[in-house]
CSV table of C-alpha atoms in Angstrom, one decimal:
chain,number,residue,atom,x,y,z
A,21,UNK,CA,65.6,-17.9,-53.6
A,22,UNK,CA,64.0,-16.2,-50.6
A,23,UNK,CA,62.3,-13.8,-53.0
A,24,UNK,CA,61.0,-16.6,-55.1
A,25,UNK,CA,59.6,-18.5,-52.1
A,26,UNK,CA,57.9,-15.3,-50.7
A,27,UNK,CA,56.4,-14.5,-54.1
A,28,UNK,CA,55.1,-18.1,-54.4
A,29,UNK,CA,53.4,-18.0,-51.0
A,30,UNK,CA,51.8,-14.6,-51.7
A,31,UNK,CA,50.5,-15.9,-55.0
A,32,UNK,CA,49.0,-18.9,-53.3
A,33,UNK,CA,47.2,-16.7,-50.8
A,34,UNK,CA,45.7,-14.5,-53.5
A,35,UNK,CA,44.5,-17.5,-55.5
A,36,UNK,CA,42.3,-18.5,-52.7
A,37,UNK,CA,38.7,-17.3,-52.6
A,38,UNK,CA,39.0,-14.3,-50.2
A,39,UNK,CA,35.2,-13.7,-50.6
A,40,UNK,CA,34.7,-16.8,-48.5
A,41,UNK,CA,35.7,-14.9,-45.4
A,42,UNK,CA,33.4,-12.0,-46.2
A,43,UNK,CA,30.4,-14.4,-46.4
A,44,UNK,CA,31.2,-15.8,-42.9
A,45,UNK,CA,31.3,-12.5,-41.0
A,46,UNK,CA,29.7,-12.8,-37.7
A,47,UNK,CA,26.1,-11.7,-37.6
A,48,UNK,CA,23.6,-11.1,-34.8
A,49,UNK,CA,22.9,-14.7,-33.6
A,50,UNK,CA,19.3,-13.9,-32.6
A,51,UNK,CA,18.3,-11.9,-35.7
A,52,UNK,CA,17.1,-14.8,-37.8
A,53,UNK,CA,15.7,-16.6,-34.8
A,54,UNK,CA,13.3,-13.8,-33.9
A,55,UNK,CA,12.1,-14.0,-37.5
A,56,UNK,CA,11.6,-17.7,-37.1
A,57,UNK,CA,9.5,-17.1,-34.0
A,58,UNK,CA,7.1,-15.0,-36.1
A,59,UNK,CA,5.9,-12.8,-33.3
A,60,UNK,CA,3.4,-10.9,-35.5
A,61,UNK,CA,1.5,-14.0,-36.2
A,62,UNK,CA,1.1,-15.0,-32.6
A,63,UNK,CA,0.0,-11.5,-31.7
A,64,UNK,CA,-3.0,-12.0,-34.0
A,65,UNK,CA,-4.4,-14.3,-31.3
A,66,UNK,CA,-4.8,-11.3,-29.0
A,67,UNK,CA,-3.5,-13.4,-26.0
A,68,UNK,CA,-0.7,-11.7,-24.0
A,69,UNK,CA,-0.2,-14.8,-22.0
A,70,UNK,CA,0.4,-16.8,-25.2
A,71,UNK,CA,2.9,-14.2,-26.4
A,72,UNK,CA,4.7,-14.3,-23.1
A,73,UNK,CA,4.9,-18.1,-23.2
A,74,UNK,CA,6.3,-18.0,-26.8
A,75,UNK,CA,9.1,-15.8,-25.6
A,76,UNK,CA,9.8,-18.3,-22.8
A,77,UNK,CA,9.9,-21.1,-25.4
A,78,UNK,CA,12.3,-19.0,-27.4
A,79,UNK,CA,14.5,-18.5,-24.4
A,80,UNK,CA,14.4,-21.9,-22.7
A,81,UNK,CA,13.4,-24.7,-25.0
A,82,UNK,CA,16.1,-27.4,-25.2
A,83,UNK,CA,15.2,-28.6,-28.7
A,84,UNK,CA,15.7,-25.0,-30.0
A,85,UNK,CA,19.0,-24.8,-28.2
A,86,UNK,CA,20.1,-28.1,-29.7
A,87,UNK,CA,19.2,-26.8,-33.1
A,88,UNK,CA,21.3,-23.7,-32.5
A,89,UNK,CA,24.3,-25.8,-31.4
A,90,UNK,CA,24.0,-27.9,-34.6
A,91,UNK,CA,24.3,-24.7,-36.6
A,92,UNK,CA,27.5,-23.7,-34.7
A,93,UNK,CA,28.9,-27.1,-35.3
A,94,UNK,CA,28.1,-26.8,-39.0
A,95,UNK,CA,29.8,-23.4,-39.2
A,96,UNK,CA,33.0,-24.9,-37.8
A,97,UNK,CA,32.9,-27.7,-40.3
A,98,UNK,CA,32.6,-25.1,-43.1
A,99,UNK,CA,35.6,-23.2,-41.7
A,100,UNK,CA,37.6,-26.4,-41.7
A,101,UNK,CA,36.7,-26.9,-45.4
A,102,UNK,CA,37.6,-23.3,-46.2
A,103,UNK,CA,41.0,-23.9,-44.4
A,104,UNK,CA,41.7,-26.7,-46.9
A,105,UNK,CA,41.7,-24.1,-49.7
A,106,UNK,CA,44.4,-22.0,-48.0
A,107,UNK,CA,48.2,-22.6,-47.9
A,108,UNK,CA,49.4,-24.7,-45.0
A,109,UNK,CA,52.4,-23.3,-43.1
A,110,UNK,CA,54.1,-25.1,-40.3
A,111,UNK,CA,57.2,-24.7,-38.2
A,112,UNK,CA,59.3,-27.7,-37.2
A,113,UNK,CA,62.7,-28.4,-35.7
A,114,UNK,CA,64.9,-31.4,-35.8
A,115,UNK,CA,68.0,-32.3,-33.8
A,116,UNK,CA,70.0,-35.3,-35.0
A,117,UNK,CA,73.1,-36.9,-33.6
A,118,UNK,CA,75.0,-39.1,-36.2
A,119,UNK,CA,77.4,-41.7,-34.8
A,120,UNK,CA,79.6,-43.7,-37.2
A,121,UNK,CA,80.8,-47.0,-35.7
A,122,UNK,CA,83.4,-48.0,-38.4
A,123,UNK,CA,85.7,-46.5,-40.9
A,124,UNK,CA,84.3,-45.8,-44.4
A,125,UNK,CA,86.1,-46.0,-47.7
A,126,UNK,CA,85.0,-44.0,-50.7
A,127,UNK,CA,87.3,-45.3,-53.5
A,128,UNK,CA,91.0,-46.1,-53.1
A,129,UNK,CA,92.1,-42.6,-52.1
A,130,UNK,CA,89.3,-41.4,-49.8
A,131,UNK,CA,89.0,-42.6,-46.3
A,132,UNK,CA,86.6,-41.3,-43.5
A,133,UNK,CA,87.4,-42.6,-40.0
A,134,UNK,CA,85.0,-43.0,-37.1
A,135,UNK,CA,83.1,-39.7,-36.3
A,136,UNK,CA,80.1,-38.2,-34.6
A,137,UNK,CA,78.1,-35.3,-35.9
A,138,UNK,CA,75.2,-33.1,-34.8
A,139,UNK,CA,72.7,-31.9,-37.4
A,140,UNK,CA,70.4,-29.0,-36.5
A,141,UNK,CA,67.4,-28.3,-38.8
A,142,UNK,CA,65.0,-25.4,-38.1
A,143,UNK,CA,62.7,-24.9,-41.2
A,144,UNK,CA,59.4,-23.3,-42.0
A,145,UNK,CA,57.5,-25.4,-44.4
A,146,UNK,CA,54.6,-24.3,-46.6
A,147,UNK,CA,52.4,-26.2,-49.0
A,148,UNK,CA,49.5,-25.3,-51.2
A,149,UNK,CA,47.4,-27.4,-53.4
A,150,UNK,CA,46.9,-25.5,-56.6
A,151,UNK,CA,43.2,-26.0,-57.1
A,152,UNK,CA,43.3,-25.9,-60.9
A,153,UNK,CA,40.1,-28.0,-61.2
A,154,UNK,CA,38.2,-26.3,-58.4
A,155,UNK,CA,38.1,-29.5,-56.4
A,156,UNK,CA,38.6,-28.0,-52.9
A,157,UNK,CA,36.3,-25.1,-53.6
A,158,UNK,CA,33.6,-27.4,-54.8
A,159,UNK,CA,34.0,-29.4,-51.5
A,160,UNK,CA,33.6,-26.1,-49.6
A,161,UNK,CA,30.4,-25.3,-51.5
A,162,UNK,CA,29.0,-28.7,-50.7
A,163,UNK,CA,29.8,-28.2,-47.0
A,164,UNK,CA,28.1,-24.8,-47.1
A,165,UNK,CA,25.0,-26.4,-48.6
A,166,UNK,CA,25.0,-28.8,-45.7
A,167,UNK,CA,25.1,-25.8,-43.4
A,168,UNK,CA,22.1,-24.3,-45.2
A,169,UNK,CA,20.3,-27.6,-44.5
A,170,UNK,CA,21.0,-27.4,-40.8
A,171,UNK,CA,19.7,-23.8,-40.8
A,172,UNK,CA,16.5,-24.9,-42.4
A,173,UNK,CA,16.2,-27.7,-39.8
A,174,UNK,CA,16.4,-25.0,-37.1
A,175,UNK,CA,13.7,-23.0,-38.8
A,176,UNK,CA,11.5,-26.2,-39.1
A,177,UNK,CA,12.1,-26.8,-35.4
A,178,UNK,CA,10.9,-23.3,-34.5
A,179,UNK,CA,7.8,-23.8,-36.5
A,180,UNK,CA,7.1,-27.2,-35.1
A,181,UNK,CA,7.8,-26.4,-31.5
A,182,UNK,CA,5.9,-23.1,-31.4
A,183,UNK,CA,3.0,-24.5,-33.4
A,184,UNK,CA,2.7,-27.6,-31.2
A,185,UNK,CA,3.0,-25.4,-28.0
A,186,UNK,CA,0.1,-23.1,-29.2
A,187,UNK,CA,-2.0,-26.2,-30.0
A,188,UNK,CA,-1.4,-27.6,-26.5
A,189,UNK,CA,-2.1,-24.2,-24.9
A,190,UNK,CA,-5.5,-24.0,-26.5
A,191,UNK,CA,-6.2,-27.6,-25.7
A,192,UNK,CA,-5.6,-26.6,-22.1
A,193,UNK,CA,-8.1,-23.8,-22.4
A,194,UNK,CA,-10.5,-26.3,-24.0
A,195,UNK,CA,-10.0,-28.7,-21.1
A,196,UNK,CA,-10.6,-25.9,-18.5
A,197,UNK,CA,-13.8,-24.8,-20.2
A,198,UNK,CA,-15.0,-28.3,-20.6
A,199,UNK,CA,-14.3,-29.1,-17.0
A,200,UNK,CA,-16.3,-26.1,-15.9
A,201,UNK,CA,-19.2,-27.1,-18.0
A,202,UNK,CA,-18.9,-30.8,-17.0
A,203,UNK,CA,-19.0,-29.9,-13.4
A,204,UNK,CA,-22.2,-28.0,-14.0
A,205,UNK,CA,-23.5,-30.9,-16.0
A,206,UNK,CA,-22.7,-33.4,-13.3
A,207,UNK,CA,-24.3,-31.2,-10.6
A,208,UNK,CA,-27.4,-30.8,-12.7
A,209,UNK,CA,-27.7,-34.6,-13.4
A,210,UNK,CA,-27.2,-35.3,-9.7
A,211,UNK,CA,-30.1,-33.0,-8.9
A,212,UNK,CA,-32.2,-34.8,-11.6
A,213,UNK,CA,-31.3,-38.1,-9.9
A,214,UNK,CA,-32.3,-36.8,-6.5
A,215,UNK,CA,-35.7,-35.6,-7.8
A,216,UNK,CA,-36.2,-38.9,-9.6
A,217,UNK,CA,-35.6,-40.9,-6.4
A,218,UNK,CA,-38.2,-38.7,-4.7
A,219,UNK,CA,-40.5,-39.4,-7.5
A,220,UNK,CA,-39.8,-43.1,-7.2
A,221,UNK,CA,-40.4,-43.1,-3.4
A,222,UNK,CA,-43.8,-41.5,-4.0
A,223,UNK,CA,-44.6,-44.3,-6.5
A,224,UNK,CA,-44.8,-42.0,-9.6
A,225,UNK,CA,-42.0,-43.7,-11.7
A,226,UNK,CA,-40.5,-47.1,-12.1
A,227,UNK,CA,-37.1,-48.2,-10.7
A,228,UNK,CA,-35.8,-48.4,-14.3
A,229,UNK,CA,-36.0,-44.6,-14.6
A,230,UNK,CA,-33.9,-44.2,-11.4
A,231,UNK,CA,-31.4,-46.6,-12.8
A,232,UNK,CA,-31.1,-44.7,-16.1
A,233,UNK,CA,-30.6,-41.4,-14.3
A,234,UNK,CA,-28.0,-42.9,-12.0
A,235,UNK,CA,-26.1,-44.4,-14.9
A,236,UNK,CA,-26.1,-41.0,-16.7
A,237,UNK,CA,-24.8,-39.4,-13.5
A,238,UNK,CA,-21.9,-41.8,-13.3
A,239,UNK,CA,-21.2,-41.3,-17.0
A,240,UNK,CA,-20.9,-37.6,-16.5
A,241,UNK,CA,-18.6,-38.1,-13.5
A,242,UNK,CA,-16.4,-40.4,-15.6
A,243,UNK,CA,-16.2,-37.8,-18.3
A,244,UNK,CA,-15.1,-35.3,-15.7
A,245,UNK,CA,-12.3,-37.6,-14.5
A,246,UNK,CA,-11.1,-38.0,-18.1
A,247,UNK,CA,-10.9,-34.3,-18.5
A,248,UNK,CA,-8.9,-33.9,-15.3
A,249,UNK,CA,-6.5,-36.5,-16.6
A,250,UNK,CA,-6.2,-34.8,-20.0
A,251,UNK,CA,-5.6,-31.4,-18.4
A,252,UNK,CA,-2.8,-32.8,-16.2
A,253,UNK,CA,-1.1,-34.4,-19.3
A,254,UNK,CA,-1.4,-31.2,-21.3
A,255,UNK,CA,-0.1,-29.1,-18.4
A,256,UNK,CA,2.9,-31.4,-18.1
A,257,UNK,CA,3.6,-31.1,-21.9
A,258,UNK,CA,3.5,-27.3,-21.6
A,259,UNK,CA,5.9,-27.2,-18.7
A,260,UNK,CA,8.2,-29.5,-20.7
A,261,UNK,CA,8.3,-27.3,-23.7
A,262,UNK,CA,8.7,-24.1,-21.6
A,263,UNK,CA,11.7,-25.8,-19.8
A,264,UNK,CA,11.3,-23.5,-16.8
A,265,UNK,CA,11.7,-25.2,-13.4
A,266,UNK,CA,10.0,-22.4,-11.7
A,267,UNK,CA,6.6,-23.2,-13.3
A,268,UNK,CA,5.1,-25.7,-11.0
A,269,UNK,CA,1.5,-25.4,-12.3
A,270,UNK,CA,-0.5,-23.4,-14.8
A,271,UNK,CA,-3.5,-21.5,-13.5
A,272,UNK,CA,-7.1,-22.2,-14.6
A,273,UNK,CA,-7.7,-20.7,-18.1
A,274,UNK,CA,-11.5,-21.3,-18.3
A,275,UNK,CA,-12.0,-17.5,-18.4
A,276,UNK,CA,-10.0,-17.2,-21.6
A,277,UNK,CA,-11.6,-17.2,-25.0
A,278,UNK,CA,-10.7,-19.5,-27.9
A,279,UNK,CA,-10.3,-17.1,-30.8
A,280,UNK,CA,-11.9,-17.7,-34.2
A,281,UNK,CA,-9.0,-17.0,-36.6
A,282,UNK,CA,-9.5,-16.1,-40.3
A,283,UNK,CA,-7.7,-18.2,-42.8
A,284,UNK,CA,-7.5,-18.2,-46.6
A,285,UNK,CA,-10.2,-20.2,-48.4
A,286,UNK,CA,-7.6,-21.2,-51.0
A,287,UNK,CA,-3.8,-21.4,-51.2
A,288,UNK,CA,-1.7,-21.1,-54.3
A,289,UNK,CA,0.6,-24.0,-55.1
A,290,UNK,CA,3.8,-21.9,-54.9
A,291,UNK,CA,3.3,-21.5,-51.1
A,292,UNK,CA,5.2,-24.7,-50.5
A,293,UNK,CA,8.4,-23.0,-51.6
A,294,UNK,CA,8.5,-21.4,-48.2
A,295,UNK,CA,8.4,-24.8,-46.4
A,296,UNK,CA,11.6,-25.8,-44.7
A,297,UNK,CA,11.4,-29.4,-45.9
A,298,UNK,CA,10.9,-28.2,-49.5
A,299,UNK,CA,14.0,-25.9,-49.2
A,300,UNK,CA,15.9,-28.7,-47.5
A,301,UNK,CA,15.1,-31.2,-50.3
A,302,UNK,CA,16.1,-28.7,-52.9
A,303,UNK,CA,19.3,-27.8,-51.1
A,304,UNK,CA,20.2,-31.4,-50.6
A,305,UNK,CA,19.7,-32.0,-54.3
A,306,UNK,CA,22.1,-29.2,-55.1
A,307,UNK,CA,24.6,-30.6,-52.5
A,308,UNK,CA,24.5,-34.0,-54.1
A,309,UNK,CA,25.1,-32.5,-57.5
A,310,UNK,CA,28.3,-30.8,-56.0
A,311,UNK,CA,29.4,-34.1,-54.5
A,312,UNK,CA,29.1,-35.8,-57.9
A,313,UNK,CA,31.4,-33.0,-59.3
A,314,UNK,CA,33.8,-33.6,-56.5
A,315,UNK,CA,33.9,-37.4,-57.3
A,316,UNK,CA,34.6,-36.6,-60.9
A,317,UNK,CA,37.4,-34.2,-60.1
A,318,UNK,CA,39.0,-36.8,-57.9
A,319,UNK,CA,39.9,-38.7,-61.0
A,320,UNK,CA,42.0,-35.8,-62.2
A,321,UNK,CA,45.7,-35.1,-61.2
A,322,UNK,CA,46.4,-32.8,-58.3
A,323,UNK,CA,49.2,-30.3,-58.2
A,324,UNK,CA,50.8,-29.4,-54.8
A,325,UNK,CA,53.2,-26.5,-54.5
A,326,UNK,CA,55.6,-26.8,-51.6
A,327,UNK,CA,58.4,-24.8,-50.2
A,328,UNK,CA,60.8,-24.7,-47.3
A,329,UNK,CA,62.8,-21.9,-45.7
A,330,UNK,CA,64.9,-22.2,-42.6
A,331,UNK,CA,68.4,-22.9,-41.2
A,332,UNK,CA,70.5,-26.0,-41.2
A,333,UNK,CA,73.8,-26.3,-39.3
A,334,UNK,CA,76.1,-28.6,-37.5
A,335,UNK,CA,76.6,-26.4,-34.5
A,336,UNK,CA,74.0,-24.4,-32.5
A,337,UNK,CA,76.2,-21.3,-32.6
A,338,UNK,CA,76.1,-21.4,-36.4
A,339,UNK,CA,72.4,-22.1,-36.8
A,340,UNK,CA,71.3,-18.6,-37.7
A,341,UNK,CA,74.2,-17.6,-39.7
A,342,UNK,CA,73.8,-16.6,-43.4
A,343,UNK,CA,75.7,-19.7,-44.5
A,344,UNK,CA,73.2,-21.9,-42.7
A,345,UNK,CA,70.2,-20.7,-44.7
A,346,UNK,CA,68.1,-23.4,-46.3
A,347,UNK,CA,65.4,-22.9,-48.9
A,348,UNK,CA,63.6,-25.1,-51.4
A,349,UNK,CA,60.6,-24.9,-53.7
A,350,UNK,CA,58.9,-27.3,-56.0
A,351,UNK,CA,55.7,-28.6,-57.6
A,352,UNK,CA,54.5,-32.2,-57.0
A,353,UNK,CA,51.9,-33.6,-59.4
A,354,UNK,CA,49.8,-36.4,-57.9
A,355,UNK,CA,47.9,-38.8,-60.0
A,356,UNK,CA,46.5,-42.2,-58.8
A,357,UNK,CA,47.3,-44.7,-61.6
A,358,UNK,CA,45.5,-47.7,-60.0
A,359,UNK,CA,43.1,-47.7,-57.1
A,360,UNK,CA,41.3,-50.9,-57.7
A,361,UNK,CA,38.2,-49.1,-59.0
A,362,UNK,CA,37.7,-47.3,-55.7
A,363,UNK,CA,37.3,-43.8,-57.2
A,364,UNK,CA,35.0,-45.0,-60.0
A,365,UNK,CA,32.9,-46.8,-57.4
A,366,UNK,CA,32.7,-43.7,-55.3
A,367,UNK,CA,31.6,-41.7,-58.4
A,368,UNK,CA,28.8,-44.2,-59.1
A,369,UNK,CA,27.8,-44.1,-55.4
A,370,UNK,CA,27.5,-40.3,-55.5
A,371,UNK,CA,25.4,-40.5,-58.7
A,372,UNK,CA,23.0,-43.0,-57.0
A,373,UNK,CA,22.8,-40.6,-54.1
A,374,UNK,CA,21.9,-37.8,-56.4
A,375,UNK,CA,19.2,-39.9,-58.0
A,376,UNK,CA,17.9,-40.7,-54.5
A,377,UNK,CA,17.9,-37.0,-53.6
A,378,UNK,CA,16.0,-36.2,-56.8
A,379,UNK,CA,13.3,-38.8,-55.9
A,380,UNK,CA,13.1,-37.5,-52.3
A,381,UNK,CA,12.7,-33.9,-53.7
A,382,UNK,CA,9.8,-35.1,-55.9
A,383,UNK,CA,8.2,-36.9,-52.9
A,384,UNK,CA,8.6,-33.8,-50.7
A,385,UNK,CA,6.8,-31.7,-53.3
A,386,UNK,CA,3.8,-34.1,-53.4
A,387,UNK,CA,3.7,-34.5,-49.6
A,388,UNK,CA,3.9,-30.7,-49.2
A,389,UNK,CA,0.8,-30.2,-51.4
A,390,UNK,CA,-1.0,-33.0,-49.5
A,391,UNK,CA,-0.2,-31.5,-46.1
A,392,UNK,CA,-1.4,-28.1,-47.0
A,393,UNK,CA,-4.6,-29.4,-48.6
A,394,UNK,CA,-5.3,-31.7,-45.7
A,395,UNK,CA,-4.9,-28.8,-43.2
A,396,UNK,CA,-7.1,-26.5,-45.3
A,397,UNK,CA,-9.8,-29.2,-45.6
A,398,UNK,CA,-9.7,-29.9,-41.9
A,399,UNK,CA,-10.0,-26.2,-41.0
A,400,UNK,CA,-13.0,-25.8,-43.4
A,401,UNK,CA,-14.7,-28.9,-42.0
A,402,UNK,CA,-14.3,-27.8,-38.4
A,403,UNK,CA,-15.6,-24.4,-39.3
A,404,UNK,CA,-18.8,-25.9,-40.7
A,405,UNK,CA,-19.2,-28.0,-37.6
A,406,UNK,CA,-18.8,-24.9,-35.4
A,407,UNK,CA,-21.4,-23.0,-37.4
A,408,UNK,CA,-23.8,-26.0,-37.1
A,409,UNK,CA,-23.2,-26.2,-33.3
A,410,UNK,CA,-23.9,-22.5,-32.9
A,411,UNK,CA,-27.2,-23.0,-34.8
A,412,UNK,CA,-28.0,-26.0,-32.5
A,413,UNK,CA,-27.3,-23.8,-29.5
A,414,UNK,CA,-29.9,-21.3,-30.6
A,415,UNK,CA,-32.5,-24.1,-30.9
A,416,UNK,CA,-31.6,-25.4,-27.4
A,417,UNK,CA,-31.8,-21.9,-26.0
A,418,UNK,CA,-35.4,-21.7,-27.4
A,419,UNK,CA,-36.2,-25.1,-25.9
A,420,UNK,CA,-34.8,-24.0,-22.5
A,421,UNK,CA,-36.8,-20.8,-22.7
A,422,UNK,CA,-40.0,-22.8,-23.3
A,423,UNK,CA,-39.2,-25.2,-20.4
A,424,UNK,CA,-38.5,-22.1,-18.2
A,425,UNK,CA,-41.9,-20.6,-19.1
A,426,UNK,CA,-43.7,-23.8,-18.4
A,427,UNK,CA,-42.0,-24.1,-15.1
A,428,UNK,CA,-42.8,-20.5,-14.2
A,429,UNK,CA,-46.4,-21.0,-15.2
A,430,UNK,CA,-46.7,-24.2,-13.1
A,431,UNK,CA,-47.3,-26.4,-16.1
A,432,UNK,CA,-43.8,-27.9,-16.3
A,433,UNK,CA,-41.7,-30.0,-13.9
A,434,UNK,CA,-38.3,-29.3,-12.5
A,435,UNK,CA,-36.7,-32.4,-14.0
A,436,UNK,CA,-37.9,-31.3,-17.4
A,437,UNK,CA,-36.3,-27.8,-16.9
A,438,UNK,CA,-33.1,-29.4,-15.7
A,439,UNK,CA,-33.0,-31.8,-18.7
A,440,UNK,CA,-33.4,-28.8,-21.1
A,441,UNK,CA,-30.5,-27.1,-19.3
A,442,UNK,CA,-28.4,-30.3,-19.7
A,443,UNK,CA,-29.0,-30.4,-23.4
A,444,UNK,CA,-27.9,-26.8,-23.7
A,445,UNK,CA,-24.7,-27.6,-21.8
A,446,UNK,CA,-24.0,-30.5,-24.1
A,447,UNK,CA,-24.2,-28.2,-27.1
A,448,UNK,CA,-21.9,-25.7,-25.4
A,449,UNK,CA,-19.4,-28.5,-25.0
A,450,UNK,CA,-19.7,-29.2,-28.7
A,451,UNK,CA,-19.1,-25.6,-29.5
A,452,UNK,CA,-15.9,-25.4,-27.4
A,453,UNK,CA,-14.7,-28.6,-29.1
A,454,UNK,CA,-15.4,-27.2,-32.5
A,455,UNK,CA,-13.7,-23.9,-31.7
A,456,UNK,CA,-10.6,-25.6,-30.4
A,457,UNK,CA,-10.5,-28.0,-33.3
A,458,UNK,CA,-10.9,-25.2,-35.8
A,459,UNK,CA,-8.1,-23.1,-34.2
A,460,UNK,CA,-5.8,-26.1,-34.0
A,461,UNK,CA,-6.5,-26.8,-37.7
A,462,UNK,CA,-5.6,-23.2,-38.5
A,463,UNK,CA,-2.3,-23.7,-36.5
A,464,UNK,CA,-1.7,-26.8,-38.5
A,465,UNK,CA,-2.3,-24.8,-41.7
A,466,UNK,CA,0.2,-22.2,-40.5
A,467,UNK,CA,2.8,-25.0,-40.0
A,468,UNK,CA,2.0,-26.5,-43.4
A,469,UNK,CA,2.7,-23.3,-45.3
A,470,UNK,CA,6.2,-23.0,-43.7
A,471,UNK,CA,5.3,-20.7,-40.8
A,472,UNK,CA,3.9,-17.8,-43.0
A,473,UNK,CA,1.4,-15.4,-41.6
A,474,UNK,CA,-2.0,-16.7,-42.8
A,475,UNK,CA,-3.4,-13.1,-42.8
A,476,UNK,CA,-0.8,-12.0,-45.3
A,477,UNK,CA,-1.6,-15.0,-47.5
A,478,UNK,CA,-5.3,-14.1,-47.5
A,479,UNK,CA,-4.4,-10.5,-48.5
A,480,UNK,CA,-2.2,-11.7,-51.4
A,481,UNK,CA,-4.8,-14.0,-52.9
């Protein structure tokens, strides 16, 4: 009997999918995350400070740490599901004292008087559900699909967090450059106002001209105040994403350049297959298909192999004797005859979930195409605006040169020269805005293609 039970347990162990353990070997936890960070793409910006900040985000950001912990949680859930495919072995002990309070008669010739008895039971119990229909293994595959979903959520979080951080970083550079120009613009306008007041005092212009110049001066000051506020908010956002308490402020970045990044003029439709949301929708559809299979297999009978090996005696001194050995083995088929329609309702519920997942998959495909196209159109539009602003700057440079020549020759006035300089500054502001908008659109395009290097996409077209 002992040989039979041992053979049964070994067979149950071999019937389990041992490859499951090979797939769950521990890997380098940071290997895939460095890939998610996409360092090569951010190095295309030629900004060492940005690369440094990206590594700080990788190290400190709380959202990324939460995503990492969700993966670890999912891995433990997968291990629990794998454990359900394996035999269950347990050790238990039972001490029982039986006290008979009255005489017992078993027929006319058999009499048992009052007695007390101690029963000692010390068995090892084992059970294994013979997964003949693959029910438990299908559940495990479904759980693994859920783990794949969590991993794609982490990748999506990396793309979103780093992309948003880069956009905020260049918005900060935009603000610092605009503040620098706005200060120059405000000082120039204040000088025009001062000269206009002198002109008014000498009776050479009406009071309305002074009022207009003073209104413009206040407008420029208000715009400067708005820029200060915008910079403070962006700086706070950057510190929040960096999650580093030692960073109290971010130094002025007006000396940095906003790069003009190349991007593909067209993008093939299959690029969406790299997007995390597309992969998640596809994986979720596969998971729902597995859940439908599980619901169908729940309608079939289950077969549980069980066995017990141990010792049973009436005295502690005899517990481990050969004559106290106890062993048993059996197969228990389990089939629900009537459940009130619960299992059929569960099956229909899973089928509806699958249909919902299919519709969500189709929606994700369409929204992915839309997001990529929107980002590409936005980048192209801002590029055109940037080229137009650069052309306007050349024209304003010519106007300023003319005003400078008139002033140098004594034919022009100082206010006219300052106004020409103001118009040049205003165009410079537009150029900075267009550069930043173009770059942020390129970053949005990078996010929309699933965090792929846009340079590689351009080379493959």
